[in-house]
């Protein structure tokens, strides 16, 4: 009898390239985003801690967990995004909110917060002063304390910015993000590294309040003796200890910016882009001049626009002075008619006004 034909050895399924997995994950996110308006609220607000905890467990893992993230988002993302309206629903249900802010907070931010129906308490000169009072009030009055950055749930919500970035610019090379306490940077960097481990995420702090850089250099969270910066939104003495490990893992570098560079950045954004960006949000713009990024896709995160008109006027004036476009001078003149006219004529001849 003829020998039985030899069977070809079974070939292992080809490994799916990581880039393909990322593309599939983004495609799934886009599909969910397009249908989000049709999604129904399928979970209660009390499940949000479980939801955000699972997201962080997955995001903090290896790229091989992308399929797991995709399945998770299939189930939870519609619910999570719908809960963005939770604050409005809480207000309608009569749930009060007390927001404690430093006394240096811009008036426009204070008034806008009050317009949402919140009670605003101004206390101290820095975030840390305000946070101390907020914790005390929550204990004395039996209120639930919601920390603005030292909470994985808050950071997870802020991390959706990375999804928006990759949706609009999938081949982004560098993301610049402001750092105060670290919540925004935690969320943005963690999800960005999941979607593309090769993307560079750089944090930006003011030189006068570089608490995160000091903490990273020390290897643990440290508290600055004082902070001094015009970027009030990131004037934080102590970064968040709950989110610090994510910063250590996912932030590639930190750039510190002196206040005078924020003034120039403000003028650039106003004149060239017609945008009002608060000083904290200007940090990534100012950081651009510190990068060698020609030919790369760079995304600076502009994180806010809380600035009142008095501050705007002051920054414009200082910016023009820094650039030599507004200046003062003194001149000694003989005390006779026509001398002031001669000075005005010289200024006009130099196209001054």
Short mmCIF file of C-alpha atoms in Angstrom, two decimals:
data_model
loop_
_atom_site.label_atom_id
_atom_site.label_comp_id
_atom_site.label_asym_id
_atom_site.label_seq_id
_atom_site.Cartn_x
_atom_site.Cartn_y
_atom_site.Cartn_z
CA UNK A 1 0.00 0.00 0.00
CA UNK A 2 1.11 3.54 -0.71
CA UNK A 3 2.31 5.43 2.35
CA UNK A 4 -0.11 8.03 3.74
CA UNK A 5 0.84 11.58 2.70
CA UNK A 6 2.69 13.51 5.33
CA UNK A 7 0.58 16.15 7.04
CA UNK A 8 1.94 19.65 7.01
CA UNK A 9 2.65 20.92 10.49
CA UNK A 10 0.05 23.38 11.72
CA UNK A 11 1.25 26.93 11.43
CA UNK A 12 0.85 29.25 14.35
CA UNK A 13 -1.47 32.18 13.72
CA UNK A 14 0.60 35.21 12.77
CA UNK A 15 1.07 37.67 15.59
CA UNK A 16 -1.02 40.78 15.13
CA UNK A 17 1.29 43.82 14.99
CA UNK A 18 0.84 46.26 17.85
CA UNK A 19 0.10 49.06 15.39
CA UNK A 20 -2.83 47.05 14.02
CA UNK A 21 -4.16 46.48 17.54
CA UNK A 22 -3.96 50.22 18.25
CA UNK A 23 -5.76 50.99 15.01
CA UNK A 24 -8.50 48.52 15.89
CA UNK A 25 -8.86 49.98 19.36
CA UNK A 26 -9.16 53.51 17.95
CA UNK A 27 -11.68 52.35 15.37
CA UNK A 28 -13.76 50.85 18.17
CA UNK A 29 -13.55 54.09 20.15
CA UNK A 30 -14.69 56.08 17.11
CA UNK A 31 -17.62 53.72 16.52
CA UNK A 32 -18.71 54.07 20.13
CA UNK A 33 -18.27 57.83 19.97
CA UNK A 34 -20.48 58.09 16.88
CA UNK A 35 -23.25 56.13 18.56
CA UNK A 36 -22.93 57.65 21.99
CA UNK A 37 -26.07 59.75 21.66
CA UNK A 38 -28.08 56.56 21.17
CA UNK A 39 -26.53 54.81 24.14
CA UNK A 40 -28.76 54.39 27.17
CA UNK A 41 -27.68 54.86 30.77
CA UNK A 42 -27.14 51.24 31.80
CA UNK A 43 -25.45 51.66 35.18
CA UNK A 44 -25.90 53.71 38.30
CA UNK A 45 -23.50 56.44 39.41
CA UNK A 46 -22.49 54.27 42.35
CA UNK A 47 -20.65 51.97 39.91
CA UNK A 48 -18.27 54.68 38.74
CA UNK A 49 -15.59 53.70 41.24
CA UNK A 50 -15.60 50.17 39.84
CA UNK A 51 -15.57 51.49 36.27
CA UNK A 52 -12.62 53.85 36.72
CA UNK A 53 -10.73 51.30 38.77
CA UNK A 54 -10.97 48.76 35.97
CA UNK A 55 -9.91 51.30 33.37
CA UNK A 56 -6.79 52.12 35.38
CA UNK A 57 -6.00 48.44 35.95
CA UNK A 58 -6.05 47.89 32.20
CA UNK A 59 -4.34 51.13 31.19
CA UNK A 60 -1.50 50.58 33.63
CA UNK A 61 -0.83 47.14 32.09
CA UNK A 62 1.00 46.02 28.99
CA UNK A 63 0.05 46.75 25.35
CA UNK A 64 -1.05 43.13 25.05
CA UNK A 65 -4.09 44.12 27.08
CA UNK A 66 -5.47 46.28 24.25
CA UNK A 67 -8.10 43.66 23.27
CA UNK A 68 -9.22 43.56 26.90
CA UNK A 69 -9.52 47.36 26.92
CA UNK A 70 -11.56 47.26 23.72
CA UNK A 71 -14.02 44.72 25.16
CA UNK A 72 -14.24 46.75 28.36
CA UNK A 73 -14.96 49.98 26.48
CA UNK A 74 -17.64 48.22 24.44
CA UNK A 75 -19.52 47.68 27.65
CA UNK A 76 -18.66 50.72 29.76
CA UNK A 77 -17.78 53.67 27.52
CA UNK A 78 -21.37 54.66 26.65
CA UNK A 79 -22.20 54.71 30.36
CA UNK A 80 -19.06 56.62 31.30
CA UNK A 81 -19.59 59.34 28.70
CA UNK A 82 -23.26 59.68 29.59
CA UNK A 83 -22.23 60.37 33.17
CA UNK A 84 -20.55 63.57 32.01
CA UNK A 85 -24.00 65.08 32.54
CA UNK A 86 -24.10 63.80 36.12
CA UNK A 87 -23.38 67.24 37.61
CA UNK A 88 -26.43 68.74 35.95
CA UNK A 89 -28.58 65.87 37.17
CA UNK A 90 -27.24 66.26 40.70
CA UNK A 91 -28.14 69.94 40.62
CA UNK A 92 -31.64 69.11 39.44
CA UNK A 93 -31.94 66.63 42.30
CA UNK A 94 -31.03 69.30 44.83
CA UNK A 95 -27.52 68.05 45.62
CA UNK A 96 -25.42 71.02 46.73
CA UNK A 97 -21.76 71.61 45.98
CA UNK A 98 -19.23 73.70 47.88
CA UNK A 99 -16.07 74.65 45.98
CA UNK A 100 -13.09 76.01 47.92
CA UNK A 101 -10.67 78.11 45.87
CA UNK A 102 -7.60 80.22 46.69
CA UNK A 103 -8.15 83.96 47.00
CA UNK A 104 -5.95 84.41 43.91
CA UNK A 105 -8.50 82.62 41.69
CA UNK A 106 -9.56 84.76 38.68
CA UNK A 107 -12.92 86.45 39.20
CA UNK A 108 -14.30 85.00 35.98
CA UNK A 109 -13.68 81.48 37.29
CA UNK A 110 -15.34 82.26 40.61
CA UNK A 111 -18.41 83.77 38.93
CA UNK A 112 -18.72 80.96 36.39
CA UNK A 113 -18.63 78.40 39.18
CA UNK A 114 -21.34 80.26 41.05
CA UNK A 115 -23.42 80.34 37.88
CA UNK A 116 -23.47 76.54 37.94
CA UNK A 117 -25.17 76.77 41.32
CA UNK A 118 -22.19 75.98 43.54
CA UNK A 119 -21.28 77.73 46.76
CA UNK A 120 -17.77 79.19 46.43
CA UNK A 121 -15.48 79.71 49.43
CA UNK A 122 -12.25 81.66 48.90
CA UNK A 123 -9.43 80.73 51.26
CA UNK A 124 -5.63 81.01 51.31
CA UNK A 125 -3.16 82.00 48.66
CA UNK A 126 -2.45 78.55 47.16
CA UNK A 127 -4.32 75.41 46.20
CA UNK A 128 -2.89 73.61 49.22
CA UNK A 129 -4.43 76.18 51.59
CA UNK A 130 -7.81 75.80 49.91
CA UNK A 131 -7.60 72.00 49.91
CA UNK A 132 -6.91 71.96 53.65
CA UNK A 133 -10.07 73.97 54.33
CA UNK A 134 -12.10 71.82 51.91
CA UNK A 135 -11.11 68.65 53.76
CA UNK A 136 -12.01 70.30 57.07
CA UNK A 137 -15.44 71.42 55.79
CA UNK A 138 -16.21 67.97 54.41
CA UNK A 139 -15.52 66.44 57.82
CA UNK A 140 -17.36 69.06 59.84
CA UNK A 141 -20.42 69.26 57.57
CA UNK A 142 -20.58 65.62 56.49
CA UNK A 143 -19.87 66.40 52.83
CA UNK A 144 -18.27 64.11 50.27
CA UNK A 145 -14.80 65.39 49.42
CA UNK A 146 -13.96 65.28 45.71
CA UNK A 147 -10.27 65.95 45.17
CA UNK A 148 -9.46 67.88 41.96
CA UNK A 149 -6.47 65.72 40.96
CA UNK A 150 -5.36 63.16 43.56
CA UNK A 151 -7.99 60.61 42.53
CA UNK A 152 -7.70 57.91 39.83
CA UNK A 153 -11.35 58.45 38.90
CA UNK A 154 -10.77 62.15 38.20
CA UNK A 155 -7.56 61.40 36.29
CA UNK A 156 -9.35 58.78 34.20
CA UNK A 157 -11.90 61.33 33.06
CA UNK A 158 -9.18 63.81 32.19
CA UNK A 159 -7.39 61.08 30.24
CA UNK A 160 -10.11 61.09 27.59
CA UNK A 161 -8.22 64.07 26.14
CA UNK A 162 -5.73 61.53 24.76
CA UNK A 163 -8.55 59.74 22.98
CA UNK A 164 -9.55 63.01 21.32
CA UNK A 165 -5.94 63.69 20.32
CA UNK A 166 -5.48 60.27 18.71
CA UNK A 167 -8.87 60.53 17.05
CA UNK A 168 -7.83 63.75 15.28
CA UNK A 169 -4.11 63.00 14.90
CA UNK A 170 -3.34 59.26 15.09
CA UNK A 171 0.34 59.80 14.22
CA UNK A 172 1.04 62.27 17.03
CA UNK A 173 4.69 62.15 18.16
CA UNK A 174 4.77 64.42 21.22
CA UNK A 175 2.11 65.54 23.70
CA UNK A 176 2.80 68.48 26.02
CA UNK A 177 0.61 68.69 29.11
CA UNK A 178 0.58 71.14 32.06
CA UNK A 179 1.28 69.74 35.51
CA UNK A 180 0.07 71.11 38.81
CA UNK A 181 -1.01 68.29 41.10
CA UNK A 182 -0.67 65.72 38.33
CA UNK A 183 -4.22 64.50 37.64
CA UNK A 184 -4.46 65.79 34.08
CA UNK A 185 -0.95 64.59 33.23
CA UNK A 186 -1.68 61.19 34.73
CA UNK A 187 -4.78 60.59 32.67
CA UNK A 188 -3.37 61.98 29.42
CA UNK A 189 -0.03 60.17 29.63
CA UNK A 190 -1.43 56.83 30.76
CA UNK A 191 -4.00 56.49 27.99
CA UNK A 192 -1.61 57.94 25.40
CA UNK A 193 1.00 55.30 26.26
CA UNK A 194 -1.63 52.59 25.91
CA UNK A 195 -2.72 53.78 22.49
CA UNK A 196 0.89 54.22 21.35
CA UNK A 197 3.77 53.24 23.67
CA UNK A 198 6.16 55.18 21.43
CA UNK A 199 4.48 58.56 21.87
CA UNK A 200 6.44 61.03 23.99
CA UNK A 201 4.50 62.74 26.78
CA UNK A 202 6.18 65.73 28.42
CA UNK A 203 4.89 67.54 31.47
CA UNK A 204 5.34 71.29 31.85
CA UNK A 205 5.51 73.14 35.17
CA UNK A 206 6.19 76.76 36.14
CA UNK A 207 9.68 77.25 37.56
CA UNK A 208 8.19 78.78 40.68
CA UNK A 209 5.95 75.79 41.42
CA UNK A 210 7.79 72.73 40.09
CA UNK A 211 6.61 70.32 42.79
CA UNK A 212 6.24 67.33 40.41
CA UNK A 213 9.76 67.70 39.02
CA UNK A 214 11.12 67.91 42.55
CA UNK A 215 9.16 64.78 43.45
CA UNK A 216 10.38 62.83 40.43
CA UNK A 217 13.97 63.85 41.17
CA UNK A 218 13.55 62.67 44.77
CA UNK A 219 11.74 59.45 43.80
CA UNK A 220 8.80 60.24 46.10
CA UNK A 221 6.24 62.98 46.65
CA UNK A 222 7.76 66.09 48.21
CA UNK A 223 6.24 69.36 49.40
CA UNK A 224 7.67 72.70 48.36
CA UNK A 225 8.16 75.36 51.02
CA UNK A 226 6.41 77.93 48.83
CA UNK A 227 5.15 78.49 45.31
CA UNK A 228 5.34 81.72 43.34
CA UNK A 229 3.94 81.88 39.81
CA UNK A 230 1.36 83.73 37.75
CA UNK A 231 0.02 80.31 36.64
CA UNK A 232 -2.45 80.01 39.51
CA UNK A 233 -4.08 76.90 38.05
CA UNK A 234 -0.94 74.84 38.69
CA UNK A 235 0.39 76.55 41.82
CA UNK A 236 0.53 73.36 43.90
CA UNK A 237 2.99 72.69 46.72
CA UNK A 238 2.35 68.93 46.99
CA UNK A 239 1.46 66.71 43.99
CA UNK A 240 -0.96 63.81 44.38
CA UNK A 241 0.45 60.68 46.00
CA UNK A 242 -2.32 58.47 44.56
CA UNK A 243 -1.45 59.33 40.98
CA UNK A 244 2.31 59.82 41.40
CA UNK A 245 3.20 56.22 40.35
CA UNK A 246 1.46 56.78 37.00
CA UNK A 247 3.47 59.96 36.45
CA UNK A 248 6.69 58.08 37.21
CA UNK A 249 5.79 55.43 34.66
CA UNK A 250 4.31 57.43 31.82
CA UNK A 251 5.77 60.97 31.78
CA UNK A 252 8.97 61.00 29.72
CA UNK A 253 10.28 64.38 30.84
CA UNK A 254 9.35 67.61 32.60
CA UNK A 255 10.14 71.11 31.34
CA UNK A 256 10.00 74.09 33.70
CA UNK A 257 9.01 77.53 32.41
CA UNK A 258 9.71 80.97 33.97
CA UNK A 259 6.77 83.35 34.21
CA UNK A 260 8.14 85.85 31.69
CA UNK A 261 7.91 83.20 28.96
CA UNK A 262 4.21 82.73 29.79
CA UNK A 263 3.67 86.42 29.09
CA UNK A 264 5.21 86.05 25.61
CA UNK A 265 3.18 82.90 24.98
CA UNK A 266 -0.02 84.74 25.91
CA UNK A 267 0.72 87.50 23.41
CA UNK A 268 1.46 84.93 20.68
CA UNK A 269 -1.84 83.12 21.26
CA UNK A 270 -3.80 86.36 21.22
CA UNK A 271 -2.18 87.92 18.15
CA UNK A 272 -1.68 84.82 15.99
CA UNK A 273 -4.55 82.56 17.02
CA UNK A 274 -7.08 84.95 18.62
CA UNK A 275 -7.34 82.69 21.66
CA UNK A 276 -7.52 83.56 25.37
CA UNK A 277 -5.60 80.87 27.29
CA UNK A 278 -4.96 81.08 31.02
CA UNK A 279 -1.39 81.00 32.30
CA UNK A 280 -1.49 77.35 33.35
CA UNK A 281 -2.70 76.37 29.89
CA UNK A 282 0.05 78.43 28.28
CA UNK A 283 2.81 76.27 29.78
CA UNK A 284 2.85 73.79 26.83
CA UNK A 285 2.96 76.69 24.34
CA UNK A 286 5.95 78.23 26.10
CA UNK A 287 7.61 74.80 26.21
CA UNK A 288 7.63 74.56 22.40
CA UNK A 289 10.68 76.83 22.22
CA UNK A 290 12.55 74.37 24.45
CA UNK A 291 11.99 71.39 22.14
CA UNK A 292 13.78 70.20 19.04
CA UNK A 293 10.62 69.07 17.30
CA UNK A 294 10.89 70.21 13.69
CA UNK A 295 9.17 67.68 11.43
CA UNK A 296 7.25 66.07 14.29
CA UNK A 297 3.55 66.16 15.15
CA UNK A 298 3.37 67.98 18.49
CA UNK A 299 0.16 68.57 20.45
CA UNK A 300 0.18 71.08 23.34
CA UNK A 301 -2.82 70.66 25.65
CA UNK A 302 -4.36 74.10 26.35
CA UNK A 303 -6.09 73.29 29.60
CA UNK A 304 -8.15 76.38 30.38
CA UNK A 305 -9.17 79.94 29.69
CA UNK A 306 -10.08 81.33 33.10
CA UNK A 307 -8.76 84.86 32.88
CA UNK A 308 -10.49 88.12 33.73
CA UNK A 309 -10.10 91.27 31.61
CA UNK A 310 -7.83 93.02 34.13
CA UNK A 311 -5.34 90.16 33.95
CA UNK A 312 -5.62 90.11 30.16
CA UNK A 313 -4.82 93.84 30.00
CA UNK A 314 -1.86 93.41 32.34
CA UNK A 315 -0.40 90.51 30.33
CA UNK A 316 -0.80 92.39 27.06
CA UNK A 317 0.98 95.43 28.50
CA UNK A 318 3.84 93.35 29.93
CA UNK A 319 4.14 91.35 26.71
CA UNK A 320 4.44 94.48 24.59
CA UNK A 321 7.03 95.90 26.98
CA UNK A 322 9.05 92.66 26.87
CA UNK A 323 9.15 92.87 23.09
CA UNK A 324 10.14 96.53 23.00
CA UNK A 325 6.86 97.57 21.38
CA UNK A 326 5.84 99.75 24.33
CA UNK A 327 8.41 101.68 26.32
CA UNK A 328 8.95 104.89 28.24
CA UNK A 329 11.79 107.35 27.96
CA UNK A 330 12.70 110.68 29.44
CA UNK A 331 14.33 113.63 27.73
CA UNK A 332 15.63 116.95 28.94
CA UNK A 333 14.30 119.88 26.89
CA UNK A 334 15.12 123.58 26.83
CA UNK A 335 12.32 125.64 28.30
CA UNK A 336 11.13 127.31 25.12
CA UNK A 337 8.15 126.93 22.76
CA UNK A 338 8.37 124.22 20.06
CA UNK A 339 10.74 121.80 21.84
CA UNK A 340 7.98 119.28 22.66
CA UNK A 341 6.86 119.46 19.02
CA UNK A 342 10.39 118.54 17.94
CA UNK A 343 10.30 115.42 20.13
CA UNK A 344 6.90 114.40 18.75
CA UNK A 345 8.23 114.89 15.22
CA UNK A 346 11.19 112.60 15.91
CA UNK A 347 8.87 109.91 17.29
CA UNK A 348 6.62 110.17 14.23
CA UNK A 349 9.60 109.90 11.87
CA UNK A 350 10.48 106.60 13.59
CA UNK A 351 6.88 105.38 12.99
CA UNK A 352 6.19 105.61 16.73
CA UNK A 353 2.87 106.56 18.22
#
